[in-house]
PDB file of C-alpha atoms in Angstrom:
ATOM      1  CA  MET A   1    -135.559  22.756  44.488  1.00  0.00           C
ATOM      2  CA  ALA A   2    -132.260  22.897  45.169  1.00  0.00           C
ATOM      3  CA  GLU A   3    -129.654  25.328  42.825  1.00  0.00           C
ATOM      4  CA  ARG A   4    -127.032  23.459  41.595  1.00  0.00           C
ATOM      5  CA  VAL A   5    -123.546  25.497  42.068  1.00  0.00           C
ATOM      6  CA  HIS A   6    -120.944  24.945  39.353  1.00  0.00           C
ATOM      7  CA  PRO A   7    -117.372  25.427  40.150  1.00  0.00           C
ATOM      8  CA  GLY A   8    -115.724  28.255  38.299  1.00  0.00           C
ATOM      9  CA  ASP A   9    -113.231  27.710  36.093  1.00  0.00           C
ATOM     10  CA  SER A  10    -110.483  26.563  38.081  1.00  0.00           C
ATOM     11  CA  PRO A  11    -106.730  25.753  36.513  1.00  0.00           C
ATOM     12  CA  PRO A  12    -106.497  22.607  35.109  1.00  0.00           C
ATOM     13  CA  ALA A  13    -104.538  20.000  37.575  1.00  0.00           C
ATOM     14  CA  THR A  14    -100.715  19.679  36.184  1.00  0.00           C
ATOM     15  CA  ASN A  15     -99.776  15.840  35.771  1.00  0.00           C
ATOM     16  CA  GLU A  16     -96.229  15.296  37.925  1.00  0.00           C
ATOM     17  CA  HIS A  17     -95.417  12.897  35.026  1.00  0.00           C
ATOM     18  CA  SER A  18     -95.523  14.756  32.199  1.00  0.00           C
ATOM     19  CA  THR A  19     -92.457  13.668  30.015  1.00  0.00           C
ATOM     20  CA  PRO A  20     -90.267  17.733  29.716  1.00  0.00           C
ATOM     21  CA  LYS A  21     -90.439  19.306  26.509  1.00  0.00           C
ATOM     22  CA  PRO A  22     -87.217  19.358  25.169  1.00  0.00           C
ATOM     23  CA  ALA A  23     -84.312  21.673  24.548  1.00  0.00           C
ATOM     24  CA  PRO A  24     -84.240  23.892  21.992  1.00  0.00           C
ATOM     25  CA  PRO A  25     -81.883  22.251  19.083  1.00  0.00           C
ATOM     26  CA  SER A  26     -77.899  24.448  19.206  1.00  0.00           C
ATOM     27  CA  PRO A  27     -77.228  26.424  15.966  1.00  0.00           C
ATOM     28  CA  GLU A  28     -75.300  24.666  13.533  1.00  0.00           C
ATOM     29  CA  LYS A  29     -71.801  25.404  13.153  1.00  0.00           C
ATOM     30  CA  PRO A  30     -71.307  27.982  10.167  1.00  0.00           C
ATOM     31  CA  ILE A  31     -70.030  25.954   6.939  1.00  0.00           C
ATOM     32  CA  PRO A  32     -66.846  27.921   5.560  1.00  0.00           C
ATOM     33  CA  GLN A  33     -66.752  29.081   2.087  1.00  0.00           C
ATOM     34  CA  PRO A  34     -64.571  27.955  -0.306  1.00  0.00           C
ATOM     35  CA  GLY A  35     -61.801  30.102  -0.945  1.00  0.00           C
ATOM     36  CA  THR A  36     -57.901  29.889   0.082  1.00  0.00           C
ATOM     37  CA  TYR A  37     -56.552  30.344   3.541  1.00  0.00           C
ATOM     38  CA  VAL A  38     -53.347  30.858   5.496  1.00  0.00           C
ATOM     39  CA  ILE A  39     -53.040  29.355   8.142  1.00  0.00           C
ATOM     40  CA  GLN A  40     -49.715  30.363  10.929  1.00  0.00           C
ATOM     41  CA  ILE A  41     -47.477  27.741  12.578  1.00  0.00           C
ATOM     42  CA  PRO A  42     -44.818  28.824  14.942  1.00  0.00           C
ATOM     43  CA  LYS A  43     -41.209  27.885  13.360  1.00  0.00           C
ATOM     44  CA  ASP A  44     -40.024  25.824  15.844  1.00  0.00           C
ATOM     45  CA  GLN A  45     -42.963  23.754  15.633  1.00  0.00           C
ATOM     46  CA  ILE A  46     -42.238  23.108  11.577  1.00  0.00           C
ATOM     47  CA  TYR A  47     -38.470  22.673  12.010  1.00  0.00           C
ATOM     48  CA  ARG A  48     -37.689  21.470  15.309  1.00  0.00           C
ATOM     49  CA  VAL A  49     -39.919  19.715  16.631  1.00  0.00           C
ATOM     50  CA  PRO A  50     -41.668  16.643  14.388  1.00  0.00           C
ATOM     51  CA  PRO A  51     -45.082  15.376  14.528  1.00  0.00           C
ATOM     52  CA  PRO A  52     -45.641  12.499  17.566  1.00  0.00           C
ATOM     53  CA  GLU A  53     -45.860   9.704  15.488  1.00  0.00           C
ATOM     54  CA  ASN A  54     -42.254  10.933  13.732  1.00  0.00           C
ATOM     55  CA  ALA A  55     -40.683  11.557  16.902  1.00  0.00           C
ATOM     56  CA  ARG A  56     -38.638   7.926  17.006  1.00  0.00           C
ATOM     57  CA  ARG A  57     -37.809   8.373  13.265  1.00  0.00           C
ATOM     58  CA  TYR A  58     -36.588  11.582  13.387  1.00  0.00           C
ATOM     59  CA  GLU A  59     -34.437  10.164  16.531  1.00  0.00           C
ATOM     60  CA  HIS A  60     -33.169   7.258  14.046  1.00  0.00           C
ATOM     61  CA  LEU A  61     -32.481   9.467  11.727  1.00  0.00           C
ATOM     62  CA  SER A  62     -30.384  11.902  13.746  1.00  0.00           C
ATOM     63  CA  LYS A  63     -28.078   9.247  15.025  1.00  0.00           C
ATOM     64  CA  ARG A  64     -27.496   7.515  11.501  1.00  0.00           C
ATOM     65  CA  LYS A  65     -26.628  11.093  10.172  1.00  0.00           C
ATOM     66  CA  ALA A  66     -24.294  11.758  13.046  1.00  0.00           C
ATOM     67  CA  ARG A  67     -22.001   8.313  12.475  1.00  0.00           C
ATOM     68  CA  ARG A  68     -21.718   9.204   8.927  1.00  0.00           C
ATOM     69  CA  SER A  69     -20.678  12.651  10.064  1.00  0.00           C
ATOM     70  CA  THR A  70     -17.641  11.192  11.982  1.00  0.00           C
ATOM     71  CA  CYS A  71     -16.711   8.709   9.709  1.00  0.00           C
ATOM     72  CA  ARG A  72     -16.175  11.385   7.062  1.00  0.00           C
ATOM     73  CA  ARG A  73     -14.409  13.118   9.029  1.00  0.00           C
ATOM     74  CA  CYS A  74     -12.198  10.152   9.886  1.00  0.00           C
ATOM     75  CA  CYS A  75     -11.353   9.696   6.817  1.00  0.00           C
ATOM     76  CA  CYS A  76     -10.636  12.996   5.932  1.00  0.00           C
ATOM     77  CA  CYS A  77      -8.285  13.521   8.283  1.00  0.00           C
ATOM     78  CA  MET A  78      -6.596  10.276   7.304  1.00  0.00           C
ATOM     79  CA  LEU A  79      -6.341  11.124   3.916  1.00  0.00           C
ATOM     80  CA  THR A  80      -5.025  14.554   4.742  1.00  0.00           C
ATOM     81  CA  SER A  81      -1.631  12.935   6.699  1.00  0.00           C
ATOM     82  CA  ILE A  82      -1.748  10.236   4.043  1.00  0.00           C
ATOM     83  CA  LEU A  83      -0.614  13.572   1.860  1.00  0.00           C
ATOM     84  CA  VAL A  84       0.922  15.512   4.268  1.00  0.00           C
ATOM     85  CA  LEU A  85       3.381  12.825   4.865  1.00  0.00           C
ATOM     86  CA  LEU A  86       3.717  12.009   0.852  1.00  0.00           C
ATOM     87  CA  LEU A  87       4.259  15.943   1.043  1.00  0.00           C
ATOM     88  CA  ALA A  88       7.193  15.527   3.237  1.00  0.00           C
ATOM     89  CA  ALA A  89       9.086  12.806   1.994  1.00  0.00           C
ATOM     90  CA  ALA A  90       9.573  14.646  -1.101  1.00  0.00           C
ATOM     91  CA  ILE A  91      10.443  17.490   0.543  1.00  0.00           C
ATOM     92  CA  ILE A  92      13.043  15.397   2.155  1.00  0.00           C
ATOM     93  CA  ALA A  93      14.266  13.562  -1.095  1.00  0.00           C
ATOM     94  CA  ALA A  94      14.275  16.569  -3.135  1.00  0.00           C
ATOM     95  CA  VAL A  95      16.451  18.492  -0.020  1.00  0.00           C
ATOM     96  CA  ILE A  96      19.058  15.285   0.037  1.00  0.00           C
ATOM     97  CA  TYR A  97      19.440  14.815  -3.983  1.00  0.00           C
ATOM     98  CA  PHE A  98      19.960  18.753  -4.617  1.00  0.00           C
ATOM     99  CA  VAL A  99      22.725  18.766  -0.986  1.00  0.00           C
ATOM    100  CA  PHE A 100      23.972  15.663  -1.694  1.00  0.00           C
ATOM    101  CA  LYS A 101      23.446  15.108  -5.306  1.00  0.00           C
ATOM    102  CA  PRO A 102      23.979  10.798  -4.574  1.00  0.00           C
ATOM    103  CA  GLU A 103      25.612   8.849  -7.661  1.00  0.00           C
ATOM    104  CA  SER A 104      24.927   4.691  -8.528  1.00  0.00           C
ATOM    105  CA  PRO A 105      27.993   2.839  -6.958  1.00  0.00           C
ATOM    106  CA  ASN A 106      29.660   0.925  -9.876  1.00  0.00           C
ATOM    107  CA  TYR A 107      30.150  -2.497 -10.040  1.00  0.00           C
ATOM    108  CA  SER A 108      32.305  -4.568 -12.492  1.00  0.00           C
ATOM    109  CA  VAL A 109      33.657  -8.152 -12.718  1.00  0.00           C
ATOM    110  CA  GLU A 110      37.722  -8.338 -12.513  1.00  0.00           C
ATOM    111  CA  SER A 111      38.607 -11.742 -12.802  1.00  0.00           C
ATOM    112  CA  VAL A 112      37.454 -15.351 -12.834  1.00  0.00           C
ATOM    113  CA  ALA A 113      38.994 -18.441 -12.489  1.00  0.00           C
ATOM    114  CA  ILE A 114      37.121 -21.430 -12.713  1.00  0.00           C
ATOM    115  CA  LYS A 115      37.642 -25.264 -11.629  1.00  0.00           C
ATOM    116  CA  GLY A 116      35.631 -28.516 -11.636  1.00  0.00           C
ATOM    117  CA  PHE A 117      34.102 -28.443 -15.085  1.00  0.00           C
ATOM    118  CA  ASN A 118      35.367 -32.392 -16.989  1.00  0.00           C
ATOM    119  CA  LEU A 119      32.690 -32.119 -20.133  1.00  0.00           C
ATOM    120  CA  THR A 120      33.680 -35.741 -21.426  1.00  0.00           C
ATOM    121  CA  SER A 121      31.933 -37.123 -17.948  1.00  0.00           C
ATOM    122  CA  SER A 122      28.076 -37.071 -17.484  1.00  0.00           C
ATOM    123  CA  SER A 123      28.672 -37.650 -14.107  1.00  0.00           C
ATOM    124  CA  PRO A 124      27.385 -34.562 -11.732  1.00  0.00           C
ATOM    125  CA  LEU A 125      29.793 -31.658 -11.530  1.00  0.00           C
ATOM    126  CA  SER A 126      31.524 -29.489  -8.959  1.00  0.00           C
ATOM    127  CA  PRO A 127      31.970 -26.278 -10.300  1.00  0.00           C
ATOM    128  CA  GLU A 128      34.051 -23.630  -8.242  1.00  0.00           C
ATOM    129  CA  PHE A 129      34.384 -20.052  -9.471  1.00  0.00           C
ATOM    130  CA  ASP A 130      36.573 -17.449  -7.796  1.00  0.00           C
ATOM    131  CA  VAL A 131      35.406 -13.910  -8.887  1.00  0.00           C
ATOM    132  CA  THR A 132      37.342 -10.819  -7.916  1.00  0.00           C
ATOM    133  CA  VAL A 133      34.133  -8.086  -8.151  1.00  0.00           C
ATOM    134  CA  ARG A 134      35.134  -4.397  -8.362  1.00  0.00           C
ATOM    135  CA  ALA A 135      32.790  -1.853  -6.662  1.00  0.00           C
ATOM    136  CA  GLN A 136      33.291   2.011  -6.479  1.00  0.00           C
ATOM    137  CA  ASN A 137      31.205   4.592  -4.862  1.00  0.00           C
ATOM    138  CA  PRO A 138      31.770   7.969  -6.311  1.00  0.00           C
ATOM    139  CA  ASN A 139      29.716  10.063  -4.020  1.00  0.00           C
ATOM    140  CA  ASP A 140      31.135  12.187  -1.962  1.00  0.00           C
ATOM    141  CA  LYS A 141      29.184  12.895   1.009  1.00  0.00           C
ATOM    142  CA  ILE A 142      28.092   9.118   1.092  1.00  0.00           C
ATOM    143  CA  GLY A 143      28.706   5.824   1.935  1.00  0.00           C
ATOM    144  CA  ILE A 144      27.518   2.228   1.758  1.00  0.00           C
ATOM    145  CA  TYR A 145      27.051  -0.324   4.284  1.00  0.00           C
ATOM    146  CA  TYR A 146      27.044  -3.091   2.789  1.00  0.00           C
ATOM    147  CA  GLU A 147      25.046  -5.816   5.306  1.00  0.00           C
ATOM    148  CA  LYS A 148      24.711  -9.612   5.902  1.00  0.00           C
ATOM    149  CA  SER A 149      22.016 -11.961   4.093  1.00  0.00           C
ATOM    150  CA  SER A 150      23.817 -11.414   0.441  1.00  0.00           C
ATOM    151  CA  SER A 151      23.894 -13.867  -2.384  1.00  0.00           C
ATOM    152  CA  VAL A 152      25.785 -14.065  -5.775  1.00  0.00           C
ATOM    153  CA  GLU A 153      24.907 -16.797  -7.938  1.00  0.00           C
ATOM    154  CA  VAL A 154      26.414 -17.892 -10.998  1.00  0.00           C
ATOM    155  CA  TYR A 155      24.184 -19.216 -14.112  1.00  0.00           C
ATOM    156  CA  TYR A 156      24.615 -20.827 -17.312  1.00  0.00           C
ATOM    157  CA  GLU A 157      21.585 -20.314 -19.435  1.00  0.00           C
ATOM    158  CA  ASP A 158      19.451 -21.214 -16.988  1.00  0.00           C
ATOM    159  CA  VAL A 159      21.123 -23.587 -14.693  1.00  0.00           C
ATOM    160  CA  ASN A 160      22.361 -22.075 -11.237  1.00  0.00           C
ATOM    161  CA  LEU A 161      26.252 -23.411 -11.015  1.00  0.00           C
ATOM    162  CA  CYS A 162      27.595 -22.221  -7.896  1.00  0.00           C
ATOM    163  CA  ASN A 163      26.284 -19.618  -5.527  1.00  0.00           C
ATOM    164  CA  GLY A 164      28.531 -17.553  -2.396  1.00  0.00           C
ATOM    165  CA  ALA A 165      27.862 -14.666  -0.478  1.00  0.00           C
ATOM    166  CA  LEU A 166      29.761 -10.551  -0.407  1.00  0.00           C
ATOM    167  CA  PRO A 167      31.892 -10.083   2.240  1.00  0.00           C
ATOM    168  CA  VAL A 168      30.283  -7.976   5.054  1.00  0.00           C
ATOM    169  CA  PHE A 169      32.258  -4.342   5.219  1.00  0.00           C
ATOM    170  CA  TYR A 170      31.749  -0.545   4.830  1.00  0.00           C
ATOM    171  CA  GLN A 171      32.814   1.788   2.011  1.00  0.00           C
ATOM    172  CA  PRO A 172      33.258   5.039   2.478  1.00  0.00           C
ATOM    173  CA  THR A 173      33.156   8.076   0.174  1.00  0.00           C
ATOM    174  CA  ASN A 174      34.799   8.352  -2.805  1.00  0.00           C
ATOM    175  CA  ASN A 175      36.232   4.587  -2.903  1.00  0.00           C
ATOM    176  CA  VAL A 176      36.530   1.539  -4.677  1.00  0.00           C
ATOM    177  CA  THR A 177      37.087  -1.467  -3.479  1.00  0.00           C
ATOM    178  CA  VAL A 178      38.018  -4.824  -5.004  1.00  0.00           C
ATOM    179  CA  PHE A 179      36.766  -7.857  -2.898  1.00  0.00           C
ATOM    180  CA  LYS A 180      37.333 -11.891  -3.924  1.00  0.00           C
ATOM    181  CA  MET A 181      34.523 -14.031  -4.184  1.00  0.00           C
ATOM    182  CA  ALA A 182      34.739 -17.862  -3.988  1.00  0.00           C
ATOM    183  CA  LEU A 183      31.414 -19.240  -5.108  1.00  0.00           C
ATOM    184  CA  LYS A 184      30.873 -23.517  -4.859  1.00  0.00           C
ATOM    185  CA  GLY A 185      28.312 -25.906  -6.563  1.00  0.00           C
ATOM    186  CA  SER A 186      27.744 -29.437  -5.827  1.00  0.00           C
ATOM    187  CA  GLY A 187      26.133 -32.061  -7.577  1.00  0.00           C
ATOM    188  CA  ILE A 188      25.419 -30.210 -10.576  1.00  0.00           C
ATOM    189  CA  GLU A 189      23.734 -32.424 -13.440  1.00  0.00           C
ATOM    190  CA  LEU A 190      24.009 -30.971 -16.852  1.00  0.00           C
ATOM    191  CA  THR A 191      22.543 -32.748 -20.215  1.00  0.00           C
ATOM    192  CA  ASN A 192      24.389 -34.012 -22.707  1.00  0.00           C
ATOM    193  CA  ALA A 193      23.262 -31.453 -24.766  1.00  0.00           C
ATOM    194  CA  THR A 194      24.331 -28.785 -22.348  1.00  0.00           C
ATOM    195  CA  LEU A 195      27.903 -30.365 -21.825  1.00  0.00           C
ATOM    196  CA  ARG A 196      27.995 -30.044 -25.982  1.00  0.00           C
ATOM    197  CA  ALA A 197      27.327 -27.267 -25.687  1.00  0.00           C
ATOM    198  CA  LEU A 198      29.787 -25.995 -23.539  1.00  0.00           C
ATOM    199  CA  SER A 199      32.492 -27.666 -24.837  1.00  0.00           C
ATOM    200  CA  ASP A 200      31.401 -26.021 -28.310  1.00  0.00           C
ATOM    201  CA  GLU A 201      31.758 -22.568 -27.298  1.00  0.00           C
ATOM    202  CA  GLN A 202      35.177 -22.873 -25.094  1.00  0.00           C
ATOM    203  CA  ASN A 203      36.780 -24.134 -28.466  1.00  0.00           C
ATOM    204  CA  LYS A 204      35.408 -20.952 -30.120  1.00  0.00           C
ATOM    205  CA  GLY A 205      36.835 -18.900 -27.112  1.00  0.00           C
ATOM    206  CA  THR A 206      33.343 -17.731 -25.488  1.00  0.00           C
ATOM    207  CA  VAL A 207      31.610 -19.292 -22.973  1.00  0.00           C
ATOM    208  CA  PRO A 208      28.711 -17.105 -21.640  1.00  0.00           C
ATOM    209  CA  PHE A 209      27.896 -16.642 -17.945  1.00  0.00           C
ATOM    210  CA  THR A 210      25.866 -14.500 -15.560  1.00  0.00           C
ATOM    211  CA  LEU A 211      26.060 -13.663 -12.432  1.00  0.00           C
ATOM    212  CA  LYS A 212      23.869 -12.392 -10.104  1.00  0.00           C
ATOM    213  CA  LEU A 213      24.282 -10.430  -6.941  1.00  0.00           C
ATOM    214  CA  ARG A 214      21.631  -9.032  -3.871  1.00  0.00           C
ATOM    215  CA  ALA A 215      22.927  -7.235  -0.915  1.00  0.00           C
ATOM    216  CA  PRO A 216      21.378  -5.936   1.149  1.00  0.00           C
ATOM    217  CA  VAL A 217      22.967  -1.800   2.155  1.00  0.00           C
ATOM    218  CA  LYS A 218      22.434   0.773   4.669  1.00  0.00           C
ATOM    219  CA  ILE A 219      23.219   4.112   2.626  1.00  0.00           C
ATOM    220  CA  LYS A 220      24.933   6.439   5.503  1.00  0.00           C
ATOM    221  CA  VAL A 221      24.272  10.223   4.868  1.00  0.00           C
ATOM    222  CA  GLY A 222      26.086  12.501   6.927  1.00  0.00           C
ATOM    223  CA  SER A 223      25.266  10.815  10.581  1.00  0.00           C
ATOM    224  CA  ILE A 224      22.394   9.848   9.492  1.00  0.00           C
ATOM    225  CA  LYS A 225      21.969   5.554   8.316  1.00  0.00           C
ATOM    226  CA  THR A 226      18.878   4.721   6.154  1.00  0.00           C
ATOM    227  CA  TRP A 227      16.682   1.639   6.210  1.00  0.00           C
ATOM    228  CA  LYS A 228      18.122  -1.968   4.480  1.00  0.00           C
ATOM    229  CA  ILE A 229      17.788  -1.015   0.649  1.00  0.00           C
ATOM    230  CA  THR A 230      18.537  -4.481  -1.653  1.00  0.00           C
ATOM    231  CA  VAL A 231      21.175  -3.557  -4.024  1.00  0.00           C
ATOM    232  CA  LYS A 232      20.937  -5.989  -7.571  1.00  0.00           C
ATOM    233  CA  VAL A 233      23.424  -6.135  -9.628  1.00  0.00           C
ATOM    234  CA  THR A 234      23.560  -8.698 -13.040  1.00  0.00           C
ATOM    235  CA  CYS A 235      26.574  -9.385 -15.178  1.00  0.00           C
ATOM    236  CA  LYS A 236      26.847 -11.022 -18.284  1.00  0.00           C
ATOM    237  CA  ILE A 237      30.334 -11.972 -18.837  1.00  0.00           C
ATOM    238  CA  THR A 238      31.947 -14.226 -21.423  1.00  0.00           C
ATOM    239  CA  VAL A 239      35.367 -16.474 -20.763  1.00  0.00           C
ATOM    240  CA  ASP A 240      37.738 -17.958 -22.795  1.00  0.00           C
ATOM    241  CA  GLU A 241      38.052 -21.390 -21.459  1.00  0.00           C
ATOM    242  CA  LEU A 242      36.941 -23.235 -18.184  1.00  0.00           C
ATOM    243  CA  THR A 243      40.210 -23.591 -16.117  1.00  0.00           C
ATOM    244  CA  THR A 244      42.124 -21.436 -13.340  1.00  0.00           C
ATOM    245  CA  ALA A 245      43.640 -19.579 -16.341  1.00  0.00           C
ATOM    246  CA  ALA A 246      40.473 -18.737 -17.787  1.00  0.00           C
ATOM    247  CA  LYS A 247      40.012 -14.796 -18.812  1.00  0.00           C
ATOM    248  CA  ILE A 248      37.484 -12.024 -19.303  1.00  0.00           C
ATOM    249  CA  VAL A 249      36.195 -11.236 -22.972  1.00  0.00           C
ATOM    250  CA  SER A 250      33.429  -9.461 -22.480  1.00  0.00           C
ATOM    251  CA  GLY A 251      31.513  -7.830 -19.445  1.00  0.00           C
ATOM    252  CA  ASP A 252      28.725  -5.843 -18.635  1.00  0.00           C
ATOM    253  CA  CYS A 253      26.581  -5.264 -15.419  1.00  0.00           C
ATOM    254  CA  ASP A 254      23.470  -3.558 -14.992  1.00  0.00           C
ATOM    255  CA  TYR A 255      22.963  -2.012 -11.329  1.00  0.00           C
ATOM    256  CA  GLY A 256      19.091  -1.581  -9.418  1.00  0.00           C
ATOM    257  CA  VAL A 257      17.632  -1.512  -6.593  1.00  0.00           C
ATOM    258  CA  ASP A 258      14.482  -2.096  -3.993  1.00  0.00           C
ATOM    259  CA  LEU A 259      13.883   0.379  -1.342  1.00  0.00           C
ATOM    260  CA  TRP A 260      11.431  -1.701   0.147  1.00  0.00           C
TER     261      TRP A 260
END
């Protein structure tokens, strides 16, 4: 009887299609312990380099601040210039005042001749006033140029009776100039009450009028002429009658100027 031969222990057959073993898991990240930590960041990144998400906003704000700074500088320069000009003008005015010692001119009404008043008729009047005015320049170093476009008016209460103008002339230093003006009005209608008031005042010998004088002038200081200055003179006068032989009972004049 034949013997059976049993094969010896042979290595197990390998399965080519077997599943590979998974890699061992990586060790877990260490978990930080609770506490306080100091993180160091370069200084340039903190102050000069904005985060990418804020770069556009940072650029917009930077431009707006630059515009504001420019406007502020312009305003400061303008205010400084104005203050310097005002200071210079004040210094010049002070020098002129203390060197030349300017004095105001003096004005007075010397005489008045009146025509054209018929107080017994209600017809329109055409009054005429021939007025003599005395102008005194008391300054030693200042002359006065009386320019065109002056006006002289005579009022009774609120009624403008007649008007005229000053002559154009130059008044030198320490000078007194007397000039006559022919003032005329036409078509002046007065109420019966005003006519009665004028008649009563003439009977009393006290008829009040107001003379308003406005004259553009230029002041001469040495060899320098100023800009035009408006001289304003208001005279309150009272005459005894409404004729060519009228005499001034009382008179007072106020003087003022408009520098601009």
